[in-house]
Tab-separated table of C-alpha atoms in Angstrom:
chain	number	residue	atom	x	y	z
A	1	MET	CA	59.440	-75.901	-105.948
A	2	SER	CA	58.956	-78.828	-103.265
A	3	LYS	CA	60.762	-81.832	-103.653
A	4	VAL	CA	58.496	-84.252	-105.587
A	5	GLN	CA	57.713	-82.027	-107.468
A	6	GLU	CA	61.839	-81.577	-108.166
A	7	LEU	CA	61.778	-85.795	-108.090
A	8	ARG	CA	59.023	-85.876	-110.242
A	9	ALA	CA	61.105	-83.765	-112.939
A	10	LEU	CA	63.816	-85.694	-112.434
A	11	HIS	CA	62.673	-88.541	-114.101
A	12	ARG	CA	60.904	-86.847	-117.116
A	13	GLY	CA	62.706	-86.235	-120.567
A	14	ARG	CA	65.634	-88.516	-120.107
A	15	LEU	CA	67.177	-89.175	-122.843
A	16	PRO	CA	68.773	-92.340	-123.987
A	17	GLY	CA	72.635	-92.445	-122.782
A	18	ASP	CA	71.041	-89.761	-119.357
A	19	PRO	CA	69.110	-92.040	-117.256
A	20	LEU	CA	69.001	-90.595	-113.017
A	21	VAL	CA	71.377	-92.031	-110.901
A	22	LEU	CA	70.768	-91.914	-107.356
A	23	PRO	CA	72.944	-93.667	-104.719
A	24	GLY	CA	71.680	-95.248	-102.399
A	25	PRO	CA	73.049	-93.651	-98.508
A	26	TRP	CA	72.496	-95.792	-96.061
A	27	ASP	CA	73.441	-93.171	-92.880
A	28	ALA	CA	73.674	-89.050	-92.813
A	29	ALA	CA	77.543	-89.601	-93.587
A	30	SER	CA	77.219	-91.342	-96.663
A	31	ALA	CA	74.450	-89.289	-97.517
A	32	ARG	CA	75.909	-85.491	-97.569
A	33	VAL	CA	79.312	-87.420	-99.280
A	34	PHE	CA	76.280	-88.382	-102.082
A	35	VAL	CA	75.067	-85.107	-102.288
A	36	GLU	CA	78.687	-83.478	-102.277
A	37	ALA	CA	79.331	-85.044	-105.181
A	38	GLY	CA	77.129	-83.110	-106.622
A	39	PHE	CA	73.995	-86.183	-107.124
A	40	PRO	CA	70.901	-84.276	-107.172
A	41	ALA	CA	68.737	-86.764	-104.962
A	42	LEU	CA	69.517	-90.204	-103.853
A	43	ALA	CA	67.200	-93.664	-102.983
A	44	THR	CA	68.295	-95.570	-99.722
A	45	PRO	CA	68.895	-99.413	-99.601
A	46	SER	CA	67.062	-100.828	-97.541
A	47	ALA	CA	69.883	-103.800	-97.132
A	48	GLY	CA	71.966	-100.967	-96.597
A	49	VAL	CA	70.575	-99.731	-93.759
A	50	ALA	CA	69.927	-102.611	-92.293
A	51	ALA	CA	73.534	-103.706	-92.344
A	52	SER	CA	74.142	-99.819	-90.699
A	53	LEU	CA	71.784	-100.601	-88.118
A	54	GLY	CA	73.588	-104.430	-87.356
A	55	TYR	CA	70.375	-106.696	-89.252
A	56	ALA	CA	70.387	-108.638	-91.663
A	57	ASP	CA	68.326	-107.667	-94.747
A	58	GLY	CA	64.856	-107.891	-94.021
A	59	ALA	CA	65.172	-107.891	-90.238
A	60	THR	CA	65.270	-104.035	-89.878
A	61	PRO	CA	62.023	-102.890	-87.265
A	62	ALA	CA	59.628	-100.663	-88.965
A	63	ASP	CA	60.231	-98.396	-86.327
A	64	GLU	CA	64.692	-98.240	-86.968
A	65	MET	CA	63.947	-98.074	-90.634
A	66	PHE	CA	61.853	-94.800	-90.241
A	67	ALA	CA	64.604	-93.174	-87.987
A	68	ALA	CA	67.279	-93.741	-90.601
A	69	VAL	CA	65.649	-92.909	-92.867
A	70	ALA	CA	64.412	-89.046	-91.027
A	71	ARG	CA	68.320	-88.890	-89.883
A	72	ILE	CA	69.425	-89.236	-93.803
A	73	VAL	CA	66.748	-86.755	-94.980
A	74	ARG	CA	67.401	-84.693	-91.816
A	75	ALA	CA	71.775	-84.448	-93.602
A	76	VAL	CA	70.875	-83.382	-96.887
A	77	ASP	CA	68.649	-81.403	-98.938
A	78	VAL	CA	68.498	-82.695	-101.401
A	79	PRO	CA	65.053	-85.419	-102.592
A	80	VAL	CA	64.904	-88.323	-100.626
A	81	SER	CA	63.311	-91.295	-102.044
A	82	ALA	CA	62.708	-94.182	-98.687
A	83	ASP	CA	62.751	-98.004	-99.470
A	84	VAL	CA	61.009	-98.959	-96.689
A	85	GLU	CA	60.298	-102.906	-97.871
A	86	GLY	CA	56.740	-104.677	-98.246
A	87	GLY	CA	55.685	-101.759	-95.972
A	88	TYR	CA	56.201	-104.145	-92.819
A	89	GLY	CA	52.162	-104.826	-92.504
A	90	ILE	CA	51.959	-101.494	-92.069
A	91	PRO	CA	48.032	-100.071	-93.405
A	92	PRO	CA	48.428	-97.993	-96.480
A	93	LYS	CA	47.761	-94.354	-94.690
A	94	GLU	CA	49.452	-94.884	-91.949
A	95	LEU	CA	52.051	-95.818	-94.301
A	96	VAL	CA	52.127	-92.410	-96.182
A	97	GLU	CA	51.832	-90.617	-92.952
A	98	ARG	CA	55.270	-92.388	-91.125
A	99	LEU	CA	57.005	-92.040	-94.336
A	100	LEU	CA	55.852	-87.780	-95.023
A	101	GLU	CA	56.896	-87.811	-91.137
A	102	THR	CA	60.731	-88.558	-92.161
A	103	GLY	CA	60.637	-85.523	-94.776
A	104	ALA	CA	61.176	-88.867	-97.525
A	105	VAL	CA	59.345	-87.767	-100.433
A	106	GLY	CA	59.582	-90.717	-102.322
A	107	CYS	CA	59.487	-94.768	-101.399
A	108	ASN	CA	60.199	-98.410	-102.992
A	109	LEU	CA	57.623	-100.602	-102.276
A	110	GLU	CA	58.466	-104.564	-103.202
A	111	ASP	CA	55.342	-106.867	-105.120
A	112	SER	CA	57.301	-110.487	-102.753
A	113	ASP	CA	57.053	-111.767	-98.958
A	114	GLY	CA	59.695	-111.598	-96.684
A	115	GLY	CA	59.761	-115.325	-98.156
A	116	GLY	CA	60.958	-114.893	-101.822
A	117	VAL	CA	57.315	-115.717	-102.704
A	118	LEU	CA	55.957	-113.216	-104.755
A	119	LYS	CA	52.281	-111.431	-104.331
A	120	ASP	CA	49.247	-112.009	-106.508
A	121	PRO	CA	49.634	-108.852	-109.111
A	122	ARG	CA	45.755	-107.820	-108.697
A	123	ALA	CA	46.186	-107.871	-105.497
A	124	HIS	CA	49.258	-106.300	-104.953
A	125	ALA	CA	47.867	-103.241	-107.633
A	126	ASP	CA	45.147	-102.917	-105.089
A	127	TRP	CA	47.630	-102.287	-102.106
A	128	LEU	CA	49.351	-99.874	-104.444
A	129	ALA	CA	46.296	-97.506	-105.308
A	130	GLU	CA	45.430	-96.756	-101.477
A	131	VAL	CA	48.954	-95.900	-100.718
A	132	ARG	CA	48.211	-93.920	-104.033
A	133	HIS	CA	45.765	-92.243	-102.591
A	134	ALA	CA	46.589	-91.959	-99.456
A	135	ALA	CA	49.973	-90.173	-100.511
A	136	ALA	CA	47.658	-88.188	-103.748
A	137	ASP	CA	50.810	-86.388	-105.810
A	138	ARG	CA	52.974	-85.648	-102.016
A	139	LEU	CA	55.127	-89.302	-102.383
A	140	PHE	CA	57.211	-90.520	-105.705
A	141	VAL	CA	55.557	-94.036	-105.360
A	142	ASN	CA	58.568	-96.672	-107.279
A	143	ALA	CA	56.954	-100.219	-107.331
A	144	ARG	CA	59.375	-103.010	-107.321
A	145	ILE	CA	58.767	-106.143	-109.373
A	146	ASP	CA	60.393	-109.637	-108.298
A	147	THR	CA	59.769	-111.516	-110.912
A	148	PHE	CA	63.304	-112.145	-111.691
A	149	ASP	CA	64.397	-112.714	-108.205
A	150	SER	CA	61.256	-114.868	-107.293
A	151	GLY	CA	59.143	-115.576	-110.244
A	152	ASP	CA	60.618	-117.599	-113.413
A	153	THR	CA	64.142	-118.254	-114.312
A	154	ASP	CA	63.748	-117.663	-117.864
A	155	PRO	CA	64.769	-113.887	-117.931
A	156	LYS	CA	62.589	-113.574	-121.374
A	157	GLN	CA	59.252	-115.345	-119.497
A	158	ALA	CA	60.051	-112.656	-116.060
A	159	ALA	CA	60.281	-110.157	-118.290
A	160	GLU	CA	57.135	-110.949	-119.948
A	161	GLN	CA	55.360	-111.540	-116.315
A	162	ALA	CA	57.630	-107.953	-115.086
A	163	ILE	CA	55.412	-105.939	-117.961
A	164	GLU	CA	52.211	-107.622	-117.026
A	165	ARG	CA	52.980	-106.491	-113.427
A	166	ALA	CA	54.168	-103.262	-114.465
A	167	ALA	CA	50.814	-102.501	-116.704
A	168	LEU	CA	48.528	-102.896	-113.400
A	169	TYR	CA	50.757	-100.763	-111.203
A	170	VAL	CA	51.180	-98.385	-113.211
A	171	ALA	CA	47.283	-98.120	-113.713
A	172	ALA	CA	47.150	-97.932	-109.414
A	173	GLY	CA	49.502	-94.793	-109.158
A	174	ALA	CA	52.749	-95.939	-109.186
A	175	ASP	CA	55.176	-93.223	-110.648
A	176	CYS	CA	58.054	-95.456	-111.511
A	177	VAL	CA	58.443	-99.487	-112.386
A	178	TYR	CA	61.629	-101.454	-111.223
A	179	PRO	CA	61.946	-104.820	-112.111
A	180	ILE	CA	64.861	-105.279	-110.011
A	181	GLY	CA	67.158	-108.943	-111.321
A	182	ALA	CA	66.401	-107.992	-115.036
A	183	PRO	CA	69.207	-108.557	-117.340
A	184	ALA	CA	70.631	-106.224	-119.463
A	185	SER	CA	69.775	-108.214	-122.771
A	186	VAL	CA	66.225	-108.127	-121.431
A	187	LEU	CA	66.058	-104.520	-120.837
A	188	PRO	CA	64.714	-103.416	-124.796
A	189	LEU	CA	61.848	-105.781	-124.408
A	190	LEU	CA	60.807	-103.954	-121.439
A	191	ARG	CA	61.269	-100.778	-121.695
A	192	SER	CA	59.051	-102.032	-125.247
A	193	GLY	CA	56.404	-103.319	-123.111
A	194	ILE	CA	56.155	-100.224	-119.654
A	195	GLN	CA	54.909	-97.081	-119.979
A	196	GLY	CA	56.939	-94.471	-117.988
A	197	PRO	CA	60.012	-94.391	-116.418
A	198	ILE	CA	62.478	-97.813	-115.735
A	199	ASN	CA	64.722	-97.798	-112.354
A	200	VAL	CA	67.620	-100.747	-113.439
A	201	HIS	CA	69.767	-101.867	-110.645
A	202	GLY	CA	73.157	-101.487	-111.156
A	203	THR	CA	76.129	-102.471	-110.961
A	204	VAL	CA	79.629	-100.601	-108.906
A	205	THR	CA	82.776	-102.134	-110.463
A	206	GLU	CA	81.338	-104.855	-113.568
A	207	GLY	CA	78.563	-104.943	-115.844
A	208	PRO	CA	76.766	-101.952	-118.579
A	209	SER	CA	78.234	-98.754	-117.088
A	210	PRO	CA	74.461	-95.867	-116.276
A	211	ALA	CA	75.411	-94.809	-119.993
A	212	GLU	CA	75.034	-98.548	-121.564
A	213	LEU	CA	71.961	-99.015	-119.348
A	214	GLY	CA	70.407	-96.294	-120.776
A	215	GLU	CA	70.549	-96.657	-123.859
A	216	LEU	CA	68.926	-100.043	-123.463
A	217	GLY	CA	65.952	-98.349	-121.707
A	218	ALA	CA	66.888	-97.477	-118.391
A	219	THR	CA	65.062	-94.295	-116.859
A	220	ARG	CA	67.207	-94.041	-113.470
A	221	ILE	CA	69.577	-96.745	-111.777
A	222	THR	CA	69.559	-97.321	-108.376
A	223	PHE	CA	72.826	-99.863	-106.982
A	224	GLY	CA	70.736	-101.454	-103.622
A	225	PRO	CA	73.496	-102.454	-100.869
A	226	GLY	CA	76.484	-102.460	-103.305
A	227	LEU	CA	78.163	-98.795	-102.383
A	228	GLN	CA	77.643	-100.054	-98.765
A	229	ARG	CA	79.497	-103.234	-98.917
A	230	ARG	CA	82.205	-101.063	-101.237
A	231	ALA	CA	82.720	-98.668	-98.456
A	232	ALA	CA	82.592	-101.808	-96.082
A	233	GLN	CA	84.961	-103.806	-98.282
A	234	ALA	CA	87.400	-100.689	-98.897
A	235	LEU	CA	87.021	-100.397	-94.587
A	236	ARG	CA	88.023	-103.610	-94.419
A	237	GLY	CA	91.631	-103.143	-96.410
A	238	ILE	CA	91.895	-99.627	-94.418
A	239	ALA	CA	91.632	-101.896	-91.224
A	240	ALA	CA	93.725	-105.152	-92.177
A	241	ARG	CA	96.445	-102.131	-92.786
A	242	LEU	CA	96.072	-100.706	-89.823
A	243	LYS	CA	96.722	-104.001	-87.622
């Protein structure tokens, strides 16, 4: 079984309360820690990788992001999905080629621009369809939906917008959708209105556990830069004691 097949299989048949938990490595060392802990796949966070490279979130040059992903993939033997933000303005065919060159077998693609403005959902769906056509079955595509972060401030209305966008993105070939920032209270609504796997943002120290999020409808849990930030916080404590 290829690694992309492994990643797809990990999303299938998940029972409520048993979502796929994908830690987010920011470099090769952290990736090895997560694999040694027994996680079957990983999903890089663009903000965490940016911090490791000395950039603000959203400011990492594409070449450096792809190089960082390649180092992470090279360090482990499990499937790796790469957060490549909005695709850096790279045409779909080239974007797919560059992702595959890193060894990644999945990608996270968002539907807002760098300034937090939502893209036209139909135009974005057309773009996702081009990505899917170029990738065929070689990439697991996770379509991030930013209605909770960049759209309506009312959770229910943001959820309804997310459901509408999800339908377009799934029809375009997305394997999974990611309504980032969705509060736990609307997860049952999202689950009832969305076909296929749903990615939910988990927290490291507080809030619902992965199992609780799974009970509410999450298929998989990722953490964005939360793990990298928690590690940096721990390192600050060590540094303070050394001083």
